[in-house]
PDB file of C-alpha atoms in Angstrom:
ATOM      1  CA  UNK A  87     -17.916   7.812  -5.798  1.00 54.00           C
ATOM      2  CA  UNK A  88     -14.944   7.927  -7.477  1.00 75.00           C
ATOM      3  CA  UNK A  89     -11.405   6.138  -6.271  1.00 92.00           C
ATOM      4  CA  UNK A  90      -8.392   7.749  -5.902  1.00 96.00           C
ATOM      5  CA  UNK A  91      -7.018   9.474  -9.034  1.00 96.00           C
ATOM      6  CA  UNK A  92      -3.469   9.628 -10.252  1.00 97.00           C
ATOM      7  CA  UNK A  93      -1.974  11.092 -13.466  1.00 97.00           C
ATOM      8  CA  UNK A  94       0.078  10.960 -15.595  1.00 97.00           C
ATOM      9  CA  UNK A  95      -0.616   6.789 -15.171  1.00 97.00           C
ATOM     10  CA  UNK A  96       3.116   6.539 -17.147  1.00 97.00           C
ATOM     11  CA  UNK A  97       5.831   9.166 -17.745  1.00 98.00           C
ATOM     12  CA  UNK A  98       9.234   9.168 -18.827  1.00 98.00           C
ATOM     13  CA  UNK A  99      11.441  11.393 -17.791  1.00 98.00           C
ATOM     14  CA  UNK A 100      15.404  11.698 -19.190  1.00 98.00           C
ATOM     15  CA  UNK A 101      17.721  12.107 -16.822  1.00 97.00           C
ATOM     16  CA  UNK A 102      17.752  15.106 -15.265  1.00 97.00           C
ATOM     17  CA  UNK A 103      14.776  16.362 -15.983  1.00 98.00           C
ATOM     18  CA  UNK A 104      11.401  17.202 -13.210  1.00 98.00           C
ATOM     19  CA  UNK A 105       8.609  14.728 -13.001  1.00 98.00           C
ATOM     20  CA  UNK A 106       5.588  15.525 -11.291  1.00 98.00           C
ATOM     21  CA  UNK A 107       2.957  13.218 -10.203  1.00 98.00           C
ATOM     22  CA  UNK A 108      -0.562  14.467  -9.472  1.00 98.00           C
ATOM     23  CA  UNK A 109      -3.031  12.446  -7.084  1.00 98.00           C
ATOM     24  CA  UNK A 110      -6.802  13.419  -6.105  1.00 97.00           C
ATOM     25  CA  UNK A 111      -8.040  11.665  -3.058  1.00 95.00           C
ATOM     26  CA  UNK A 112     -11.645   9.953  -2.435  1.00 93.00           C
ATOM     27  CA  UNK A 113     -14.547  12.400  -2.176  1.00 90.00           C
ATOM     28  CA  UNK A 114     -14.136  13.171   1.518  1.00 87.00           C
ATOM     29  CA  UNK A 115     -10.929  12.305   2.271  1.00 89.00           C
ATOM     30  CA  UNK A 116      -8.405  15.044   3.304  1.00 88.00           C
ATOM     31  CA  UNK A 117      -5.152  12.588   4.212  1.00 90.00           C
ATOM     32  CA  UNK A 118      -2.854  12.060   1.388  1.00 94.00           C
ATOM     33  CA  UNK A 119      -0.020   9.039   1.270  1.00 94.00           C
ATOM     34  CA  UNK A 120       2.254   8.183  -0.755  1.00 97.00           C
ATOM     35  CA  UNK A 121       4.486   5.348  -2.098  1.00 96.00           C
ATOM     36  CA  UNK A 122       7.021   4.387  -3.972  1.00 97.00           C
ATOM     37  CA  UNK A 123       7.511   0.463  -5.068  1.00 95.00           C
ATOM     38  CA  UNK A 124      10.620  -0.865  -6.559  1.00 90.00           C
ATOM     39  CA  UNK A 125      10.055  -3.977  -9.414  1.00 83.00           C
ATOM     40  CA  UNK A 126       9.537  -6.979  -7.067  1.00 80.00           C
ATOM     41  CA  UNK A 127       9.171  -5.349  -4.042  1.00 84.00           C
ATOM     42  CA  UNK A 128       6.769  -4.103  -1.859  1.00 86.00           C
ATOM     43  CA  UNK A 129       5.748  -0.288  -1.086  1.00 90.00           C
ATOM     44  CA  UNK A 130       7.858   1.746   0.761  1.00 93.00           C
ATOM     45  CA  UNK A 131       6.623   4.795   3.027  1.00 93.00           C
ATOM     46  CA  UNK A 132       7.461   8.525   1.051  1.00 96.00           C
ATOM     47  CA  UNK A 133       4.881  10.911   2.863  1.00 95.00           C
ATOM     48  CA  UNK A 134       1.860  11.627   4.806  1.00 93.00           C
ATOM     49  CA  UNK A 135      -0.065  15.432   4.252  1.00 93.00           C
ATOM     50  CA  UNK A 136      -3.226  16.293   4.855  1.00 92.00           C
ATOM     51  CA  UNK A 137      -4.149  20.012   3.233  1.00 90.00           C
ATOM     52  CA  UNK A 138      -1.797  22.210   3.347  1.00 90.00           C
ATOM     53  CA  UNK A 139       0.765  20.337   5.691  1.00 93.00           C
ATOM     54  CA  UNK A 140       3.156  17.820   6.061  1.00 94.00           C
ATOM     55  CA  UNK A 141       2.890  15.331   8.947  1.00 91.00           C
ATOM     56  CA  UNK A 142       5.386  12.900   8.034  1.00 91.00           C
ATOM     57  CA  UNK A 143       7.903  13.145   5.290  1.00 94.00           C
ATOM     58  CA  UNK A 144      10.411  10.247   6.909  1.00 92.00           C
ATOM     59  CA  UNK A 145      10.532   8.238   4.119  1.00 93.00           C
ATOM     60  CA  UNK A 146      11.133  11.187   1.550  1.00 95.00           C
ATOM     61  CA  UNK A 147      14.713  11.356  -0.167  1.00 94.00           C
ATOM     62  CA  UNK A 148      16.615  14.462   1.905  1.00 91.00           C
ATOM     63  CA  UNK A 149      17.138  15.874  -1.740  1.00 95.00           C
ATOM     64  CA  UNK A 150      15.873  16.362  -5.248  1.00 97.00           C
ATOM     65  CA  UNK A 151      11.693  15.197  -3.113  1.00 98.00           C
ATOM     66  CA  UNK A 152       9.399  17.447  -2.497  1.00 97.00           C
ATOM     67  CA  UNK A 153       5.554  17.121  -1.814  1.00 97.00           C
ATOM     68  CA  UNK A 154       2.237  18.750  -1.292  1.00 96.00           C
ATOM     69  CA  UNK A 155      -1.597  19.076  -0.894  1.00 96.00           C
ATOM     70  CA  UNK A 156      -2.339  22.266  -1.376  1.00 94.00           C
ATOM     71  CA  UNK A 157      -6.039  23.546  -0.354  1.00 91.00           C
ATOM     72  CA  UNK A 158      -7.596  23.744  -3.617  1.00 91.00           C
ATOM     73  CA  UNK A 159      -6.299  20.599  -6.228  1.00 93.00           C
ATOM     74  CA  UNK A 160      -4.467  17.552  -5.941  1.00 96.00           C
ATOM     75  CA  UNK A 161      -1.992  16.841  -4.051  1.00 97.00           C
ATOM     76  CA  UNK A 162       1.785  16.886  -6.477  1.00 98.00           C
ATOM     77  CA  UNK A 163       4.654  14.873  -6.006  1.00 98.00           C
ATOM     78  CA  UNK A 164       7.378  16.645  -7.494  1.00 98.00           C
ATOM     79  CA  UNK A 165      10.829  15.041  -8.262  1.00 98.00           C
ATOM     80  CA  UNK A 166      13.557  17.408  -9.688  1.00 98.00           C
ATOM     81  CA  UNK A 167      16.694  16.415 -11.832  1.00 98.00           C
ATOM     82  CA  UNK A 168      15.548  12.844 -11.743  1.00 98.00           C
ATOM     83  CA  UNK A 169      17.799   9.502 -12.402  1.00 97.00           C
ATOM     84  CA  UNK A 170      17.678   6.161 -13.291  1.00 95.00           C
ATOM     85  CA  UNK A 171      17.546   4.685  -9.592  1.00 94.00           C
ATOM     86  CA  UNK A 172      13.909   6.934  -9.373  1.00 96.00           C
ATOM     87  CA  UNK A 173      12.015   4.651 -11.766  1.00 96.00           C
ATOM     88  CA  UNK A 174       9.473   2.947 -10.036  1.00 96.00           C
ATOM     89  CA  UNK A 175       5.685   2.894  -9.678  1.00 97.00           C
ATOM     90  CA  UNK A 176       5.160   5.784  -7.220  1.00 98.00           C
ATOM     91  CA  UNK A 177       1.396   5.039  -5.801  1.00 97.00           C
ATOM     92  CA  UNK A 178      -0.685   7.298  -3.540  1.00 97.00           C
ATOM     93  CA  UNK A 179      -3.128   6.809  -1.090  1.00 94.00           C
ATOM     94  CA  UNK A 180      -5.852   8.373   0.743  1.00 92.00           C
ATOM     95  CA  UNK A 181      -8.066   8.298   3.868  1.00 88.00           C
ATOM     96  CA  UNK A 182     -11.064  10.030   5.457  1.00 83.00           C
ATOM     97  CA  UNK A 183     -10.298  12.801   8.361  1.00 73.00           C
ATOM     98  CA  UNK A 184     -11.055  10.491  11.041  1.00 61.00           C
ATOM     99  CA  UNK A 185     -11.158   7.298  10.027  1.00 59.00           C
ATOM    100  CA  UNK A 186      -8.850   4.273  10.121  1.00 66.00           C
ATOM    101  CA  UNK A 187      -5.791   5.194   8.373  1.00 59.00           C
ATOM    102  CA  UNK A 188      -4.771   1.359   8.507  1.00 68.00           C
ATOM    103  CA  UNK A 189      -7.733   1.330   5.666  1.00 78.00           C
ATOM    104  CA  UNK A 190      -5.870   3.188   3.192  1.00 87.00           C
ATOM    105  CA  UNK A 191      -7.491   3.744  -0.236  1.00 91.00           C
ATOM    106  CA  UNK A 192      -4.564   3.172  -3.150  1.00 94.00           C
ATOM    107  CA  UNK A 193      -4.581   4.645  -6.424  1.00 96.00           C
ATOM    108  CA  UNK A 194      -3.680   3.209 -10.084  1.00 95.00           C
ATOM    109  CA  UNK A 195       0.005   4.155  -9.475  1.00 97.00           C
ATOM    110  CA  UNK A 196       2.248   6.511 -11.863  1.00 98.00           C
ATOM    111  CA  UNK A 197       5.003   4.066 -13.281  1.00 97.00           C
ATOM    112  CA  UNK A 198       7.852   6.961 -13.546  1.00 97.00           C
ATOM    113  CA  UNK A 199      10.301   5.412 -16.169  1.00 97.00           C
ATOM    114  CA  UNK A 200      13.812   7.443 -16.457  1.00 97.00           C
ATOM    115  CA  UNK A 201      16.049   6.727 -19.435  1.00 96.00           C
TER     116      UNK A 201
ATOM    117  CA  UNK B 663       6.941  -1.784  14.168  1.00 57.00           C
ATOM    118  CA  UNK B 664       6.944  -5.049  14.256  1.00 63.00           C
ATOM    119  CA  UNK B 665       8.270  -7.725  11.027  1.00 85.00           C
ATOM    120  CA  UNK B 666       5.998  -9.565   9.411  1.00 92.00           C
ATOM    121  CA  UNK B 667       7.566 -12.659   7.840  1.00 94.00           C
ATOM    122  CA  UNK B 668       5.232 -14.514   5.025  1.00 96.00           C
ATOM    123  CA  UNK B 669       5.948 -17.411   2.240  1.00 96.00           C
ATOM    124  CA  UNK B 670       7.120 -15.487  -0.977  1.00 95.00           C
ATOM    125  CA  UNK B 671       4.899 -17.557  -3.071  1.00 97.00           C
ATOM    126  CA  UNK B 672       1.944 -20.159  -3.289  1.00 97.00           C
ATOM    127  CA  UNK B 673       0.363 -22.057  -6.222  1.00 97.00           C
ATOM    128  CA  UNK B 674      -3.598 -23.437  -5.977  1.00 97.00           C
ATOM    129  CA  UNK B 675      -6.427 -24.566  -8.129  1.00 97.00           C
ATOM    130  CA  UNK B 676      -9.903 -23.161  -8.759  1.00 97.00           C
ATOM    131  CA  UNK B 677     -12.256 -23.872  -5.778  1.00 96.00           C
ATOM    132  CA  UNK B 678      -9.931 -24.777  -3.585  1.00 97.00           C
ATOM    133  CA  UNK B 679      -9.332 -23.084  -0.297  1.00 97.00           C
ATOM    134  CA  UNK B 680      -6.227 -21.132   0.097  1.00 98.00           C
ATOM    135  CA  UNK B 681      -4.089 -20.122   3.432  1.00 98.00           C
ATOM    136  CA  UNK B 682      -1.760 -17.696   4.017  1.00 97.00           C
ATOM    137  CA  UNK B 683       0.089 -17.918   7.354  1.00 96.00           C
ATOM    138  CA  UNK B 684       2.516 -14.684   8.329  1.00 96.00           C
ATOM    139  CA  UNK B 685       4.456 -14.910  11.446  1.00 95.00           C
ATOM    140  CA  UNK B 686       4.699 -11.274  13.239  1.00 93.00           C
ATOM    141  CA  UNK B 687       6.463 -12.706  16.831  1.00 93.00           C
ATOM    142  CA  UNK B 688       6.800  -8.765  17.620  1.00 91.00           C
ATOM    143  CA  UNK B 689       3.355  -7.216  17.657  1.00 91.00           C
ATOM    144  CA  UNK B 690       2.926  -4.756  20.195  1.00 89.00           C
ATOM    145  CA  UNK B 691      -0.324  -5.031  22.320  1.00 90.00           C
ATOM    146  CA  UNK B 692      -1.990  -2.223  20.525  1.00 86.00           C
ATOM    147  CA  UNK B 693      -1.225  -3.726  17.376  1.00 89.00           C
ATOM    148  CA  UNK B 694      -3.939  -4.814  14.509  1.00 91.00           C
ATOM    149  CA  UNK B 695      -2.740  -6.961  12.125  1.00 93.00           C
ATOM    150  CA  UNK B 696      -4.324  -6.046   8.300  1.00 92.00           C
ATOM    151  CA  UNK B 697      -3.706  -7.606   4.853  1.00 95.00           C
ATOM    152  CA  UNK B 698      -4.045  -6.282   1.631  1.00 95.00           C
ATOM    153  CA  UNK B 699      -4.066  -7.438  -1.738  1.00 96.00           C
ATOM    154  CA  UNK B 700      -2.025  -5.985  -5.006  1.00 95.00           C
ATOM    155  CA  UNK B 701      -2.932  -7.289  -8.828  1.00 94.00           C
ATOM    156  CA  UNK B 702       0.011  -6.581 -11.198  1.00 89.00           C
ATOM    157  CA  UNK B 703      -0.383  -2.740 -12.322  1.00 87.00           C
ATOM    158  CA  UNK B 704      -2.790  -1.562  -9.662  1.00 92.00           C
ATOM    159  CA  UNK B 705      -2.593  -0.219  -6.287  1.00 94.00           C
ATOM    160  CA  UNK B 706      -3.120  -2.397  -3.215  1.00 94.00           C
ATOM    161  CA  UNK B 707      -6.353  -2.901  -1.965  1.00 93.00           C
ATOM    162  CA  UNK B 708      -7.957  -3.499   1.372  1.00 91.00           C
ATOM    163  CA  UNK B 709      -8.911  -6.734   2.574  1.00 93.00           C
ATOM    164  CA  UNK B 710      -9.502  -7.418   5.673  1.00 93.00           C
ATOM    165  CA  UNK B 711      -8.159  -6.453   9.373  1.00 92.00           C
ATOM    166  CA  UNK B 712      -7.937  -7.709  13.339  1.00 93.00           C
ATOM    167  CA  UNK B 713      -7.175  -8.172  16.674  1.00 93.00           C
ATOM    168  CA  UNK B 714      -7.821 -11.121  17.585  1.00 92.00           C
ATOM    169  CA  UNK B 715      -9.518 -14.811  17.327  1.00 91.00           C
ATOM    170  CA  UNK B 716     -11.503 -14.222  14.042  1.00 95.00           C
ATOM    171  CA  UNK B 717     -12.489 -11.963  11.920  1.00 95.00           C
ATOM    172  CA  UNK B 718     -14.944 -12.552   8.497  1.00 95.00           C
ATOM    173  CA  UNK B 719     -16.064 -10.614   5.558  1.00 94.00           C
ATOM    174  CA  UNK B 720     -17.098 -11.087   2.564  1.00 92.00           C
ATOM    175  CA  UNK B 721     -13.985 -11.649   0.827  1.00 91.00           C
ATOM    176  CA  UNK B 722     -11.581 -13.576   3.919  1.00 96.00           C
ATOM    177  CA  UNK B 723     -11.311 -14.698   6.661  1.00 97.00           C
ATOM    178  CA  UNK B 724      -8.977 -13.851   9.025  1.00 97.00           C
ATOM    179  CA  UNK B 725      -7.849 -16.365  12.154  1.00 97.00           C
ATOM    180  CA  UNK B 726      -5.362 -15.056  14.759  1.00 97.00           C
ATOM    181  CA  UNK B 727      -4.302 -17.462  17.802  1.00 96.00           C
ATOM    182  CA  UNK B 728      -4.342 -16.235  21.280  1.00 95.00           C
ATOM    183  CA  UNK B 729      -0.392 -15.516  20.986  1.00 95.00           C
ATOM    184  CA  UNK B 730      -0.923 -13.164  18.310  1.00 95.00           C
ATOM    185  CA  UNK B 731       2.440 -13.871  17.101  1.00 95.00           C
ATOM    186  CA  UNK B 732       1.108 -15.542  13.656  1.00 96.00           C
ATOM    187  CA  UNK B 733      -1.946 -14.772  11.780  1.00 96.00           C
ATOM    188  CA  UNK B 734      -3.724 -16.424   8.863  1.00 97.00           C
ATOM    189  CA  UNK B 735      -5.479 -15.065   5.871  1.00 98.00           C
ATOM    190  CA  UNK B 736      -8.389 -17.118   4.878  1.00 98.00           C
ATOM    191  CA  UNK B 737      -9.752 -17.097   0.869  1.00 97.00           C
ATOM    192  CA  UNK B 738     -12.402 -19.464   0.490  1.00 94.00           C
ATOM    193  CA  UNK B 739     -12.546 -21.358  -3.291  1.00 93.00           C
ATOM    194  CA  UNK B 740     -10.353 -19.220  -5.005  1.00 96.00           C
ATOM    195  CA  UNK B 741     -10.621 -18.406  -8.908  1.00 96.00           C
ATOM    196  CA  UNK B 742      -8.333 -17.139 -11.082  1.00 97.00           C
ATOM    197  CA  UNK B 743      -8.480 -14.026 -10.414  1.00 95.00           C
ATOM    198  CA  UNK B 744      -7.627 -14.145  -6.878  1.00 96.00           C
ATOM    199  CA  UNK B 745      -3.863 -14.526  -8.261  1.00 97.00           C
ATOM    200  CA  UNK B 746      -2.160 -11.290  -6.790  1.00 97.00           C
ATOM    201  CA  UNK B 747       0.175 -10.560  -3.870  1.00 96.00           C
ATOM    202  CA  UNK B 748      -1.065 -10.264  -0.355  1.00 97.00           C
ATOM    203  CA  UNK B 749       0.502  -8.604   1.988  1.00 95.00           C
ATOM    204  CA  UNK B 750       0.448  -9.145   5.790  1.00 95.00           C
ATOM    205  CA  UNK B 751       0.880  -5.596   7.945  1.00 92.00           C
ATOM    206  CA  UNK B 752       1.382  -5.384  11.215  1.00 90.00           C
ATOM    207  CA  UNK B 753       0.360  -1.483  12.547  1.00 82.00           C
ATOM    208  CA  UNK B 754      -1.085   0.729  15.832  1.00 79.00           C
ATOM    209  CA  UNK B 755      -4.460   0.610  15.602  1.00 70.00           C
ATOM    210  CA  UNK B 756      -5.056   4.044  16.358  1.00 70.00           C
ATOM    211  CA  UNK B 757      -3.465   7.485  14.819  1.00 69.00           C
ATOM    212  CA  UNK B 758      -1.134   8.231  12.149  1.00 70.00           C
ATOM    213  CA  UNK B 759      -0.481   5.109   9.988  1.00 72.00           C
ATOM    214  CA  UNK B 760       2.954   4.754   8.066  1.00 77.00           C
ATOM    215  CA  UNK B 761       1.963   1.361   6.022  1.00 85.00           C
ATOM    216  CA  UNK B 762       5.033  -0.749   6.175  1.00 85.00           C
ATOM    217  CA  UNK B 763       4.628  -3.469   3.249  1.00 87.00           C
ATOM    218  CA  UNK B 764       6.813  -6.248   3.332  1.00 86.00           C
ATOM    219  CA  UNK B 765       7.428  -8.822   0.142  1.00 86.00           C
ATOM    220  CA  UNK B 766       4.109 -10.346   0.204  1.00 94.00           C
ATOM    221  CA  UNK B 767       3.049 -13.880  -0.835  1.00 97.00           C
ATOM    222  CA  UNK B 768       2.270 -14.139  -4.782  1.00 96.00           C
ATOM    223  CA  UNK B 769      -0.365 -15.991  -5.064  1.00 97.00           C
ATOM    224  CA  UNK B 770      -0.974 -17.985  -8.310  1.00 97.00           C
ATOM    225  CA  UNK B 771      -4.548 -20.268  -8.842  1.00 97.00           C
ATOM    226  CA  UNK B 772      -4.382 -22.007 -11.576  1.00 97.00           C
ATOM    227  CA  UNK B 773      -7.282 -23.574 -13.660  1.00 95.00           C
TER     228      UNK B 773
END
């Protein structure tokens, strides 16, 4: 059974450009995190979807974020006209429909460098 | 939810036992208390969560006084490749869960 997938695992992005980060959850699971971790600290909250909806985008930027799962593929973090302050390792997560979502299943991470 | 206050850093030896204490004085009754554990360049990973008294798997152990304002991650004879940061978490243990990760303790074991 294969983990949770992310790609690109690095990109760099100048400034201004998009960046978008692809994740594929576990086999089975249909609710999609995910994270973004500054050097030397810990994760912070983005957003929660499960197909095809948002439950909880409170930790998204108000601008410039946007996310999704769609019903068929992975689940895409997008990031438009990007800047320095966005590099980071953005990580997702997933968890069964169901299950305990304190377990959370993490991915490799995408390490988003902007120069 | 509640703060979760840990040591930013601890140094061991092979085979010795290692404890992490984190100090969460503002966990709600239907709070669990869960750690996970992050190598450098990976995501965090699942070790072990509880309510209350103790908790064992086979990875930790996990010890949390009647109070449950502290808890203590257990690693029993740890190698070098236990070094990582572990992170305490403090969450509901029921419905939607918004992980909030604080600083974490780096751990470093050392031959």
């Amino acid at each position: 059974n294969a983990g949770v997938m992310q790609n690109p695992r690095h990109l760099v992005r100048r400034r201004g450009q998009e960046a978008r980060l692809r994740c594929s959850p576990m086999k089975g699971h249909s609710h999609v995190y995910w994270y973004r971790q500054l050097p030397e600290e810990g994760l912070k909250f983005m957003v929660y979807l499960q197909k095809e909806n948002i439950i909880d985008e409170s930790g998204m930027p108000k601008e410039r974020f946007s996310a999704e799962f769609p019903k068929e593929g992975p689940s895409i973090l997008r990031i438009q006209q990007v800047v320095r302050g966005d590099s980071a390792a953005y990580f997702c997560a997933s968890s069964p429909s169901g299950g305990r979502s304190y377990e959370q299943y993490f991915g490799p991470g995408t390490r988003l460098t902007v120069t | 939810l509640a703060k979760t206050t840990q040591p930013i850093s601890m140094d061991s030896y092979e085979g010795q036992e290692v404890n992490i204490t984190c100090s969460h004085n503002n966990i709600a009754t239907n709070d669990y208390i869960t750690w996970y554990q992050q190598f450098p360049s990976q995501g965090p990973r699942f070790i072990i969560q509880g309510y209350k008294t103790k908790v064992t798997n086979e990875v930790a152990s996990l010890f949390i006084p009647a109070d449950r304002k502290s808890s203590t991650l257990s690693l029993p004879r740890v190698s070098l490749s236990d070094t990582a940061v572990y992170y305490c978490l403090v969450s509901p243990g029921t419905g939607f869960q918004k992980l909030v990760f604080g600083t974490g303790t780096r751990l470093l074991v050392s031959p």
